[in-house]
Tab-separated table of C-alpha atoms in Angstrom:
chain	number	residue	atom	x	y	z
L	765	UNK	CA	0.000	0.000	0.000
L	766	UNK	CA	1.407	3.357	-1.165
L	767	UNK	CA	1.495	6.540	1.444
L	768	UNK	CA	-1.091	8.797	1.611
L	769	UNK	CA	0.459	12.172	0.653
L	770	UNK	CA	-1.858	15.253	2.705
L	771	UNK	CA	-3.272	17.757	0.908
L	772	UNK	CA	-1.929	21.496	1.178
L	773	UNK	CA	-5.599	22.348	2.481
L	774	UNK	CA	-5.043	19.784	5.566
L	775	UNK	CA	-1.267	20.457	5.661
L	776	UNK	CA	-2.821	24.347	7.012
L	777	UNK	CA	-5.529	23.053	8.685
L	778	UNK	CA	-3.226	20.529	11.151
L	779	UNK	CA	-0.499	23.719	11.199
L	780	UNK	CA	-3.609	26.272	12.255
L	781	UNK	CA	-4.858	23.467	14.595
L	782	UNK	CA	-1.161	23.054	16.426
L	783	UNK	CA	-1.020	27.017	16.595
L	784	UNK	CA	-4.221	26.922	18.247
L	785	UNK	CA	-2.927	24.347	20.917
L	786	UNK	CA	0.503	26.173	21.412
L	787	UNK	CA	-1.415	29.907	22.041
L	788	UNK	CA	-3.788	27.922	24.228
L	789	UNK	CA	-1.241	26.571	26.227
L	790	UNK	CA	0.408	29.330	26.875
L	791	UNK	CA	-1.887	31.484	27.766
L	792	UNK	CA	-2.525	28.767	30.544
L	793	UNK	CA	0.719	28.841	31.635
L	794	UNK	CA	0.354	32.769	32.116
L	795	UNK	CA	-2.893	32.657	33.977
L	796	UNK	CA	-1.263	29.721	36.268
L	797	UNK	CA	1.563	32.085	36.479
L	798	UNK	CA	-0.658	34.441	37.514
L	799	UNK	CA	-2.862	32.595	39.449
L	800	UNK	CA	0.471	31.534	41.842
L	801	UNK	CA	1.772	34.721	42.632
L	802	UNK	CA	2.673	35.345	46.100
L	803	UNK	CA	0.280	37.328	47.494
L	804	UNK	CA	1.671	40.747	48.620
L	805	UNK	CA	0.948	42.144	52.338
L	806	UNK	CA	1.606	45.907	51.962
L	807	UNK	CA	4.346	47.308	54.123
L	808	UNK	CA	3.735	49.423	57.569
L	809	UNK	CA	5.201	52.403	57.899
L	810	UNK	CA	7.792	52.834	59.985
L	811	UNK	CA	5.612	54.712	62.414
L	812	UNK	CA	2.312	56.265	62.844
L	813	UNK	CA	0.912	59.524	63.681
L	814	UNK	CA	-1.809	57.834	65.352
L	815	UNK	CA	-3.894	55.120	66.564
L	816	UNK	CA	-6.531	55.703	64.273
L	817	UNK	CA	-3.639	55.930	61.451
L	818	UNK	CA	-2.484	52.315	62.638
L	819	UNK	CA	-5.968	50.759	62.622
L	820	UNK	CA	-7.389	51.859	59.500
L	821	UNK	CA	-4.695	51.049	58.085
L	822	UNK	CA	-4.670	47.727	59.294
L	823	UNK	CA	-8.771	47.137	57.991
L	824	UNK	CA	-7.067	48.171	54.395
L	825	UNK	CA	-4.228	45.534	54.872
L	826	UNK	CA	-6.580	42.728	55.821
L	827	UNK	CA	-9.602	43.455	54.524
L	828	UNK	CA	-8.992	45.368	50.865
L	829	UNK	CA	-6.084	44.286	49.601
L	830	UNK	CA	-5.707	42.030	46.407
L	831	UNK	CA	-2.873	39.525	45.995
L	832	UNK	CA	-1.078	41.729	43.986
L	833	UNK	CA	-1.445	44.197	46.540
L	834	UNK	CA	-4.065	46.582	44.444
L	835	UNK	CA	-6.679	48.228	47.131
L	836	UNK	CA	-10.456	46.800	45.685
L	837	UNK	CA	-12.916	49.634	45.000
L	838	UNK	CA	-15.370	47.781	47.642
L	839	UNK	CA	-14.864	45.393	50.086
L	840	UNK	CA	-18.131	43.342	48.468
L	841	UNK	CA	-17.573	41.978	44.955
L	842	UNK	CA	-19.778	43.605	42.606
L	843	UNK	CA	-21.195	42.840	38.954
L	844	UNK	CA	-20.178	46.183	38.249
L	845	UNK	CA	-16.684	45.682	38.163
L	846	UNK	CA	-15.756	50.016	39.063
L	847	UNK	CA	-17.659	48.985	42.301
L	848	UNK	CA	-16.387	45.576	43.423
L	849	UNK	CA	-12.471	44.009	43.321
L	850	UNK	CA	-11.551	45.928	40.322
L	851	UNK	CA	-8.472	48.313	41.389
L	852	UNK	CA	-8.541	51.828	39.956
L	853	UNK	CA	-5.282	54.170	38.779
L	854	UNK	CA	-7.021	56.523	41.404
L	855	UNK	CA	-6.432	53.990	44.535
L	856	UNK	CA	-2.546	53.358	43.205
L	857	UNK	CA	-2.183	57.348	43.026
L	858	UNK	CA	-3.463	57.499	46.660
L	859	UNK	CA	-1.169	55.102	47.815
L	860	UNK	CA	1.861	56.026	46.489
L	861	UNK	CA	1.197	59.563	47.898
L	862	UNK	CA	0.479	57.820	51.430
L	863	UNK	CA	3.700	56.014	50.632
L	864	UNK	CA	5.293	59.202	50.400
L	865	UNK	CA	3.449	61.089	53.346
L	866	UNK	CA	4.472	58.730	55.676
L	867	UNK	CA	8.540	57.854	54.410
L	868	UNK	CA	7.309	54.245	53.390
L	869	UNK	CA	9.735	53.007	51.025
L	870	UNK	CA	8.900	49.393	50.871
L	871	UNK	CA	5.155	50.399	50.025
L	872	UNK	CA	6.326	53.194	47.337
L	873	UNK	CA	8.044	50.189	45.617
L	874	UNK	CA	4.942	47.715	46.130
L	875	UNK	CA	2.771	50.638	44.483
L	876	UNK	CA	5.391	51.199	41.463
L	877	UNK	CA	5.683	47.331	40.721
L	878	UNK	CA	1.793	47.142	40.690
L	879	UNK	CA	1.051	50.342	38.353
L	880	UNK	CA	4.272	49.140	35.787
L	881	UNK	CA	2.447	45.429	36.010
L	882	UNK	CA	-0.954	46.119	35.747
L	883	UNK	CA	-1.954	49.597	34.841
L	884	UNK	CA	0.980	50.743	32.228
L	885	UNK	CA	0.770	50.375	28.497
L	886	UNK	CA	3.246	51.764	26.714
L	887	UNK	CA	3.112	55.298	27.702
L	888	UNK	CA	-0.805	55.182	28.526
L	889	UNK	CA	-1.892	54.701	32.120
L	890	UNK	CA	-5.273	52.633	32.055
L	891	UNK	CA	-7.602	53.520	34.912
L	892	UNK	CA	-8.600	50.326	35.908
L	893	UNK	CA	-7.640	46.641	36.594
L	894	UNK	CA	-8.411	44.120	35.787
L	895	UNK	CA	-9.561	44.941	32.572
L	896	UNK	CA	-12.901	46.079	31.020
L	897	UNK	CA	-14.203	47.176	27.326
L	898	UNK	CA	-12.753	50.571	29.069
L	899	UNK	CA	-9.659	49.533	29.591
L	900	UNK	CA	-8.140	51.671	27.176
L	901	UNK	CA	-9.342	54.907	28.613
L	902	UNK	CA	-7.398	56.660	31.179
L	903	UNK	CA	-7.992	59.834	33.945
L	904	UNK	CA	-6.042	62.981	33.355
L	905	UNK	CA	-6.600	63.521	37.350
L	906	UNK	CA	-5.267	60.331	38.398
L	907	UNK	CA	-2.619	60.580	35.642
L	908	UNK	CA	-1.527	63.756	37.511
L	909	UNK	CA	-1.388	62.061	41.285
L	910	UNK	CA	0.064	59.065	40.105
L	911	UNK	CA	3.079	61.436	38.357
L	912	UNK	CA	3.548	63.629	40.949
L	913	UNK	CA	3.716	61.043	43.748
L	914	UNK	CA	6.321	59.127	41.428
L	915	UNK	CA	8.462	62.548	41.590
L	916	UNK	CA	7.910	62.638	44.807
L	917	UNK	CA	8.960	59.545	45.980
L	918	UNK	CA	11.970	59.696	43.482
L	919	UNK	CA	13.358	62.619	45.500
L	920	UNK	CA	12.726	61.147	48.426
L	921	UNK	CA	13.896	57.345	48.158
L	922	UNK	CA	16.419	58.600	45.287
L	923	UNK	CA	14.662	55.970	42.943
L	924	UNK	CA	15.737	57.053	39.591
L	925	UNK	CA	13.111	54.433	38.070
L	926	UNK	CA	10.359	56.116	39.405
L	927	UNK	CA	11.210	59.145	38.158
L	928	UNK	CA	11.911	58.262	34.328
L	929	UNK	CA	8.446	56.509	34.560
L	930	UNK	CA	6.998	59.722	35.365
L	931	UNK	CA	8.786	61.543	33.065
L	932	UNK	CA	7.715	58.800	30.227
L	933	UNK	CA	3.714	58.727	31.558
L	934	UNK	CA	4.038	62.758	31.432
L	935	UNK	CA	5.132	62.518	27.685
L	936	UNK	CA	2.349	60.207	27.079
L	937	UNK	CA	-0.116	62.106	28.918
L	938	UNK	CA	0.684	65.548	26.835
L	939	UNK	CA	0.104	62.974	23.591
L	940	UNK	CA	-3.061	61.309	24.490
L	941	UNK	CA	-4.934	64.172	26.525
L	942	UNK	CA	-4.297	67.617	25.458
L	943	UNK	CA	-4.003	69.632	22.037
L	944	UNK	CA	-1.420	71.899	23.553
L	945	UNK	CA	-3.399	74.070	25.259
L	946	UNK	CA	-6.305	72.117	27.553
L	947	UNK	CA	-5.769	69.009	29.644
L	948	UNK	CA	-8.950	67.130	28.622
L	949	UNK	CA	-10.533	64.588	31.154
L	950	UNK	CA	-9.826	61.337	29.537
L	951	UNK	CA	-8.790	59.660	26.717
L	952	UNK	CA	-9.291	56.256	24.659
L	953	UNK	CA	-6.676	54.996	23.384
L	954	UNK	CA	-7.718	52.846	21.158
L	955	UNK	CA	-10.366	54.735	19.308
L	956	UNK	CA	-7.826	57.873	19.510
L	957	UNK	CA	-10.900	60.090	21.243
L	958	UNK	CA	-10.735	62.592	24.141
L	959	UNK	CA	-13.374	63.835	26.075
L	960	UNK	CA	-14.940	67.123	25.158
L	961	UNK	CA	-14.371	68.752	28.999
L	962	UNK	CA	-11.976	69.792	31.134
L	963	UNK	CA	-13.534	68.731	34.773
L	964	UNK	CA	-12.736	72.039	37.317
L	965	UNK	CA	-11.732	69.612	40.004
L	966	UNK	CA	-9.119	67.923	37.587
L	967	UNK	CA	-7.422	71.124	38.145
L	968	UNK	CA	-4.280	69.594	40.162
L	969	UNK	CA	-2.369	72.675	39.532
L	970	UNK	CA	0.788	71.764	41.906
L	971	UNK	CA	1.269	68.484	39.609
L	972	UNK	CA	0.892	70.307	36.299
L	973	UNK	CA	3.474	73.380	37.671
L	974	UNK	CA	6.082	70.356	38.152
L	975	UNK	CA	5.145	68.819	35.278
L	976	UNK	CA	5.758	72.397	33.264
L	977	UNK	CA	8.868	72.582	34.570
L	978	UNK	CA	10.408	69.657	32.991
L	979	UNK	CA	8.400	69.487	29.999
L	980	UNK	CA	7.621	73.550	28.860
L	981	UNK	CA	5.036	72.331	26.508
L	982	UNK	CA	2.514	71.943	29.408
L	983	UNK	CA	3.458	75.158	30.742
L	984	UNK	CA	0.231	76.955	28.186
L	985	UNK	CA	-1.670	73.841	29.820
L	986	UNK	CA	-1.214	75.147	33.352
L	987	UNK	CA	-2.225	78.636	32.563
L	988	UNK	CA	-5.120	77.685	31.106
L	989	UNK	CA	-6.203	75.307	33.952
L	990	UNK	CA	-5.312	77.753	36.463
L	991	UNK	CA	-7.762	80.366	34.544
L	992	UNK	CA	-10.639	78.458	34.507
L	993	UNK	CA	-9.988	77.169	38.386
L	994	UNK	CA	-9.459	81.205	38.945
L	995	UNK	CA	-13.088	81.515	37.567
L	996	UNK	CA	-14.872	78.946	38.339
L	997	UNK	CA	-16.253	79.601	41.443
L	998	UNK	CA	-20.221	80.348	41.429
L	999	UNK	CA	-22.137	83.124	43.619
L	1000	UNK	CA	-23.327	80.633	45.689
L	1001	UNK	CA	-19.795	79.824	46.463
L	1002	UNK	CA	-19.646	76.258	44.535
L	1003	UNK	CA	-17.135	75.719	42.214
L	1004	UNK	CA	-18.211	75.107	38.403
L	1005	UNK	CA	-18.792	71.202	37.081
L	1006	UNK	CA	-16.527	71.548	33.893
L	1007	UNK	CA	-15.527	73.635	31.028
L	1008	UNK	CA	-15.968	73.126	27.130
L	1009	UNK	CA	-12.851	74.251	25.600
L	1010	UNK	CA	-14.534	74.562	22.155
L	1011	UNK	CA	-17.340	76.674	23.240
L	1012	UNK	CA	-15.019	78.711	25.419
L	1013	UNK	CA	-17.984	78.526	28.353
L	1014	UNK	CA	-18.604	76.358	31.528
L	1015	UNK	CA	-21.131	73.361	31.226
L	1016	UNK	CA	-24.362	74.895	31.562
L	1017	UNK	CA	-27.445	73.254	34.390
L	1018	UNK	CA	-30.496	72.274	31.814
L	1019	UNK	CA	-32.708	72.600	34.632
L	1020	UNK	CA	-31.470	76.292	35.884
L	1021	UNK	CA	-30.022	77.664	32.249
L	1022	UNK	CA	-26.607	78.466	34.917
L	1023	UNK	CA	-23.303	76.932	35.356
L	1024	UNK	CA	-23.812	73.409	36.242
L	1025	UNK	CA	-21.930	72.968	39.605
L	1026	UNK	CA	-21.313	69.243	41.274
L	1027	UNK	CA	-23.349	68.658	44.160
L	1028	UNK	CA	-20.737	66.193	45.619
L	1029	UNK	CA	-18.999	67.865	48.647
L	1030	UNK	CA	-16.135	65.635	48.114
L	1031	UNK	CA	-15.739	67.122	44.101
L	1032	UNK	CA	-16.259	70.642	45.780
L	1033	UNK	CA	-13.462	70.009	48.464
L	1034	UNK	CA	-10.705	68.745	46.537
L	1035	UNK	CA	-11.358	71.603	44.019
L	1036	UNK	CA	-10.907	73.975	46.689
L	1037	UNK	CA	-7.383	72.126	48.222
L	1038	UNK	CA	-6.311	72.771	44.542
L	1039	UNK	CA	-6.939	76.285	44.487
L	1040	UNK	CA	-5.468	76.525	47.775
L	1041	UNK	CA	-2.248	74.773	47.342
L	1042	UNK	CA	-1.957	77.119	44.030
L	1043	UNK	CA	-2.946	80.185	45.558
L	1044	UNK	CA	-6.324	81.142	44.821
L	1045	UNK	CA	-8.220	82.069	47.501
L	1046	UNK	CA	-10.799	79.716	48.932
L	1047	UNK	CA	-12.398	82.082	51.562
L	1048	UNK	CA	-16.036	81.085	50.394
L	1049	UNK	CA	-15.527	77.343	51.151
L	1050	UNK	CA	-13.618	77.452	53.548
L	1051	UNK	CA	-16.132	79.900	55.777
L	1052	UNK	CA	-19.026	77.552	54.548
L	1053	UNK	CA	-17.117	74.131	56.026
L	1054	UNK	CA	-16.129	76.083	59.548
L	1055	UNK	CA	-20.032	77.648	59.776
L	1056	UNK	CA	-21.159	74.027	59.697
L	1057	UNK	CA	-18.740	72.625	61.823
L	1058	UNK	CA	-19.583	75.398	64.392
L	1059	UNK	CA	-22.873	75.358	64.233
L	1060	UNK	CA	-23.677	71.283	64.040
L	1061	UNK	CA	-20.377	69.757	64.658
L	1062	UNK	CA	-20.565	67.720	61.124
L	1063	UNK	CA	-19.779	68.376	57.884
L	1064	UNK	CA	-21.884	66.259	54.703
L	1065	UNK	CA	-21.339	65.001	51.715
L	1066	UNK	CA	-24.151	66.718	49.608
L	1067	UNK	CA	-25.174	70.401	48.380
L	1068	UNK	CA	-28.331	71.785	47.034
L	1069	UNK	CA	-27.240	73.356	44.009
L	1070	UNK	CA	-28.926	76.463	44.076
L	1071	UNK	CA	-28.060	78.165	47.355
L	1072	UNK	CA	-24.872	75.919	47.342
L	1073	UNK	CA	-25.589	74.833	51.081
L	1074	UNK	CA	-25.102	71.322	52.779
L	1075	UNK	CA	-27.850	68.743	53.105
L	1076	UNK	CA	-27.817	67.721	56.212
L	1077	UNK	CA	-28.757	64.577	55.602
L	1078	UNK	CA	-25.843	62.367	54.979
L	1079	UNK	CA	-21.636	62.395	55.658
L	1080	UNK	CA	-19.033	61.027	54.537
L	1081	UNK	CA	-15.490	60.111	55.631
L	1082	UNK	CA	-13.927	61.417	52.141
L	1083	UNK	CA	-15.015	65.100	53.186
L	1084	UNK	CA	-13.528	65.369	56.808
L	1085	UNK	CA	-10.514	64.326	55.369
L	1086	UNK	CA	-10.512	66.131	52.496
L	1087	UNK	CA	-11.570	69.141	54.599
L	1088	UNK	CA	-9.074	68.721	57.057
L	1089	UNK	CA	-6.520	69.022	53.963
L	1090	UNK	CA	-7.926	71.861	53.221
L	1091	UNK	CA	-7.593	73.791	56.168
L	1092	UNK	CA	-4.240	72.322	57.484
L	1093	UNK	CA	-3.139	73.986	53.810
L	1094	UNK	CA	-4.617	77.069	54.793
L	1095	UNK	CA	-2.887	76.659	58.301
L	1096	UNK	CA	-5.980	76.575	60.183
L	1097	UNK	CA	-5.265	74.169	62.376
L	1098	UNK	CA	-8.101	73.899	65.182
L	1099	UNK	CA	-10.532	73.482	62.565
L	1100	UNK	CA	-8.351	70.583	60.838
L	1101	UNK	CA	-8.160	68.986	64.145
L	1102	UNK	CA	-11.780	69.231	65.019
L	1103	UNK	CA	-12.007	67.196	61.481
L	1104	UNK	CA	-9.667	65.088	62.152
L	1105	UNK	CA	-11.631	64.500	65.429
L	1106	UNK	CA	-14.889	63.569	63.934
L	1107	UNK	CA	-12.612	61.299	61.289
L	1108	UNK	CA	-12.022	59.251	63.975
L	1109	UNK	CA	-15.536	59.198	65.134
L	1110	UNK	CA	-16.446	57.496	62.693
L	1111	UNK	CA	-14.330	54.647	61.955
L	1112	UNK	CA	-15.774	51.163	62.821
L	1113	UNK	CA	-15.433	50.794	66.905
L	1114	UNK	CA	-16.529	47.429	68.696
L	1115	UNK	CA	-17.203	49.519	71.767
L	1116	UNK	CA	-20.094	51.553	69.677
L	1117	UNK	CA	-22.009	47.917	68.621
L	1118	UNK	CA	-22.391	46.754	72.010
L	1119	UNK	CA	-25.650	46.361	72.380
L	1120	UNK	CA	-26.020	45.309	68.777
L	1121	UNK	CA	-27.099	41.813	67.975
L	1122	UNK	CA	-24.458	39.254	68.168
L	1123	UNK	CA	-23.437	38.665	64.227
L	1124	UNK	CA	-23.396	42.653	64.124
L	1125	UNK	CA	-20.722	43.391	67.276
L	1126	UNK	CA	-19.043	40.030	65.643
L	1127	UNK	CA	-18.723	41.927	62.297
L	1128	UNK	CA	-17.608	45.398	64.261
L	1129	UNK	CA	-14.791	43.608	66.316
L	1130	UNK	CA	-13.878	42.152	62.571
L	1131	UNK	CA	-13.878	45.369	60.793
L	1132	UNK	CA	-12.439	47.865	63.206
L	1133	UNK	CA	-10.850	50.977	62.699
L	1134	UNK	CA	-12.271	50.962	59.199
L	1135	UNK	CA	-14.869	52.779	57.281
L	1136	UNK	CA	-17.675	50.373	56.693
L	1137	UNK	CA	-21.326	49.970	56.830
L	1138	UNK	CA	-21.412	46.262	59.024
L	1139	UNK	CA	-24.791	46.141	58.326
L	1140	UNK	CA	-24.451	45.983	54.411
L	1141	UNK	CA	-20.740	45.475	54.150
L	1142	UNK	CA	-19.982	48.074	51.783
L	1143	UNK	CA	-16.701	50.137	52.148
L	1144	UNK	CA	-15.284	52.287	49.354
L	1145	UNK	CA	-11.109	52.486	48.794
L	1146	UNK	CA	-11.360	56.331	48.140
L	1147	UNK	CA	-12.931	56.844	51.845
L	1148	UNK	CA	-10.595	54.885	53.087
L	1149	UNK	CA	-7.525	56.213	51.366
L	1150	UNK	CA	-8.481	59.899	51.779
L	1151	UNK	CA	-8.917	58.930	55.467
L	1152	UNK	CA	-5.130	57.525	55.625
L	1153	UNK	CA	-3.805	60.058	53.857
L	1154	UNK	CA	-5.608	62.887	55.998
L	1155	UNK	CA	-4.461	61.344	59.338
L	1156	UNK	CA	-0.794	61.142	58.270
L	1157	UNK	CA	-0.925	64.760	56.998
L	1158	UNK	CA	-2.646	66.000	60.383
L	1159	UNK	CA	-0.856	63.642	62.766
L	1160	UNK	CA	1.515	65.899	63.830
L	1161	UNK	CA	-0.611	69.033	63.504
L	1162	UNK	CA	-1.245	70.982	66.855
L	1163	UNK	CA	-2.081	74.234	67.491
C-alpha cells in the first residue's frame, strides 16, 4: 500500500490546529503564572501619627487588599466591576502619595511594581484593573497624582526608576490628553478620542506646575487650567462642574439655564485644596465648612445646588478628610483637628455595637478601625484612602 500524501488544504488546517494548541497553552501557563503569585501584604510604615492611622490602616491591609497588593474599589464583589475588586489608577495614586506622606519606602516600591504590572501600556496609564471594554481609557486627574507622587517619591527614596516613569507617563499624557493648550478629562486609546471637557476639580495645579517645569510644553496647559480654576467659582460659592474648551464657556445646568456645579462635597473640596495649594483664595468654602462645623459639629457630603448649602442629611469620611486638607493647607489648624476628630468618630469601633445583635458586634470587632457599613458590608477604597492620607498629613498638627 502506497502513502497517503496530505493535501496542502489539511497540511494548514493541522499547522492552524497546532497554533491553536501552542497559544492555548500558553496562555494557561500565564494565567497559572498568575494565578500563583505570592500574594503581597503591603508594608507598615515605619511609624504612625496615630492610633486611628495604625488601625485603619490595618482594615485596608486585611480586609482590601488584592494579591497583587491593588486596594479593591469595595470590600463586596460587585457585577459592576468600578464597584467591586476591580483596582482603579485613582487607589494606586493614593497610595503612592500615602507612601510618600508617611517615608514608606517598601510600600512606594509595592505601588510602582503594581502600576508598571498592571496599569501601564506603553506610555498610557489605564484607569482600571483588571480589565474592562474601558480599559483603554485613562484619567487625566489620576494621571496627575500618580506622576507627581512618582516625583515625589523619586526625590525622596532617590529611585531614579520612578522618576523616568513619570517623566515617560508625562510625555504620554501631553500625547493622548491635550491639544497643547487644555488638559482634557480622559482619553481612549484605542479609538484615539478625548473627552470634550476639562472637569474644574481635575485642576491639580501643583502636579501640572512640576510637570511644566520639565516638559515647557505643558506650561500653556497650566495657565489655562489655572484660569478656569481662577473663575470657576459660582455666587453661591460652589465651584463650576466643567468647562468646554470649544465653546469657550462652563457646562451649563439644563434645569437652571446656569453653570452646572457638582453637588458632591467631596468634588467641591478637593477643588478647593487645589486652588489653595496654588494660591487662589478659597475664603467662600472654607467659611461655609467652619459655619457648619460650628454650628452642628458635622460636615456632609451633599449640596443643594442652588443656594450651594449642605444637606444635612448624609456624611461622609472622604469630606472630613478632604476638609481637614484643606484647612491644614490654609494653616488653620483647630478646625483641621476638630475634622480630624470627627474622622475618627467614625471609623468602625466594637465599643459603639455593644448592644447590637451578636453577628453585628461580631462583624464590628472584625472590621475595626475601618470605614464600613457592618450592616451591608460596603466600604469604598477612596474613603478609606483619603482617610489615611488625611491622618498622616494632620498627625503631627497641633495648634
Amino acid at each position: 500500500m502506497g502513502i497517503k500524501v496530505l493535501s496542502k488544504r489539511a497540511i494548514v488546517v493541522i499547522t492552524l490546529v497546532v497554533l491553536v494548541l501552542i497559544v492555548a497553552f500558553c496562555v494557561g501557563r500565564i494565567n497559572q503564572k498568575d494565578e500563583s503569585i505570592t500574594p503581597i501584604t503591603l508594608a507598615e510604615p515605619p511609624t504612625y501619627g496615630s492610633e486611628a492611622e495604625q488601625k485603619l490602616f490595618h482594615f485596608i491591609r486585611t480586609h482590601m487588599v488584592n494579591p497583587e497588593g491593588g486596594i479593591y474599589t469595595n470590600y463586596l464583589d460587585n457585577s459592576d466591576k468600578t464597584k467591586g475588586h476591580a483596582v482603579l489608577s485613582e487607589s494606586v495614586g493614593l497610595l503612592l502619595k500615602y507612601a510618600v506622606s508617611s517615608h514608606n519606602e517598601e510600600l512606594f516600591i509595592q505601588q510602582l511594581n503594581l502600576l508598571q504590572h498592571r496599569f501601564v501600556e506603553g506610555d498610557f496609564i489605564a484607569w482600571i484593573y483588571p480589565s474592562t471594554s474601558h480599559h483603554t481609557v485613562n484619567s487625566s486627574v489620576d494621571d496627575l497624582r500618580i506622576i507627581e507622587a512618582l516625583w515625589d517619591g523619586a526625590r525622596i527614596f532617590n529611585n531614579e526608576q520612578a522618576f523616568n516613569l513619570g517623566l515617560r507617563l508625562a510625555k504620554g499624557l501631553l500625547a493622548t490628553n491635550t491639544d497643547g493648550k487644555w488638559l482634557f478629562d480622559y482619553a481612549d486609546e484605542k479609538k484615539r478620542q478625548v473627552a470634550p471637557t476639562v472637569q474644574v476639580r481635575y485642576a491639580n495645579l501643583s502636579a501640572l506646575q512640576k510637570l511644566a517645569e520639565k516638559i515647557p510644553e505643558y506650561l500653556p496647559i497650566y495657565e489655562q487650567m489655572k484660569r478656569i480654576l481662577e473663575q470657576a467659582e459660582q455666587p453661591n460659592g460652589l465651584y463650576a462642574l466643567a468647562y468646554l474648551p470649544k465653546e469657550s464657556r462652563y457646562v451649563q445646568d439644563p434645569a437652571l439655564l446656569t453653570t452646572a456645579v457638582s453637588t458632591n462635597m467631596s468634588e467641591q473640596i478637593i477643588t478647593a485644596l487645589y486652588a489653595e495649594q496654588a494660591g487662589i483664595p478659597t475664603d467662600s468654602m472654607r467659611k461655609r465648612l467652619a459655619d457648619s462645623l460650628q454650628k452642628t459639629g458635622k460636615l456632609f457630603a451633599t449640596a443643594d445646588k442652588q443656594s450651594g448649602k449642605m444637606k444635612t442629611d448624609m456624611e461622609s469620611p472622604a469630606v472630613y478628610a478632604l476638609a481637614a486638607m484643606l484647612f491644614i493647607e490654609s494653616d488653620q489648624i483647630s478646625l483641621a483637628r476638630q475634622c480630624l476628630t470627627r474622622l475618627e468618630e467614625l471609623q468602625v469601633s466594637s465599643q459603639s455595637y455593644q448592644d447590637a445583635p451578636a453577628d453585628i458586634r461580631q462583624k464590628a470587632v472584625q472590621f475595626e478601625g475601618g470605614y464600613l457599613d457592618v450592616y451591608r458590608l460596603q466600604a469604598f477604597s477612596f474613603d478609606q484612602l483619603e482617610s489615611l492620607l488625611a491622618m498622616r498629613i494632620g498627625g503631627g498638627k497641633s495648634e
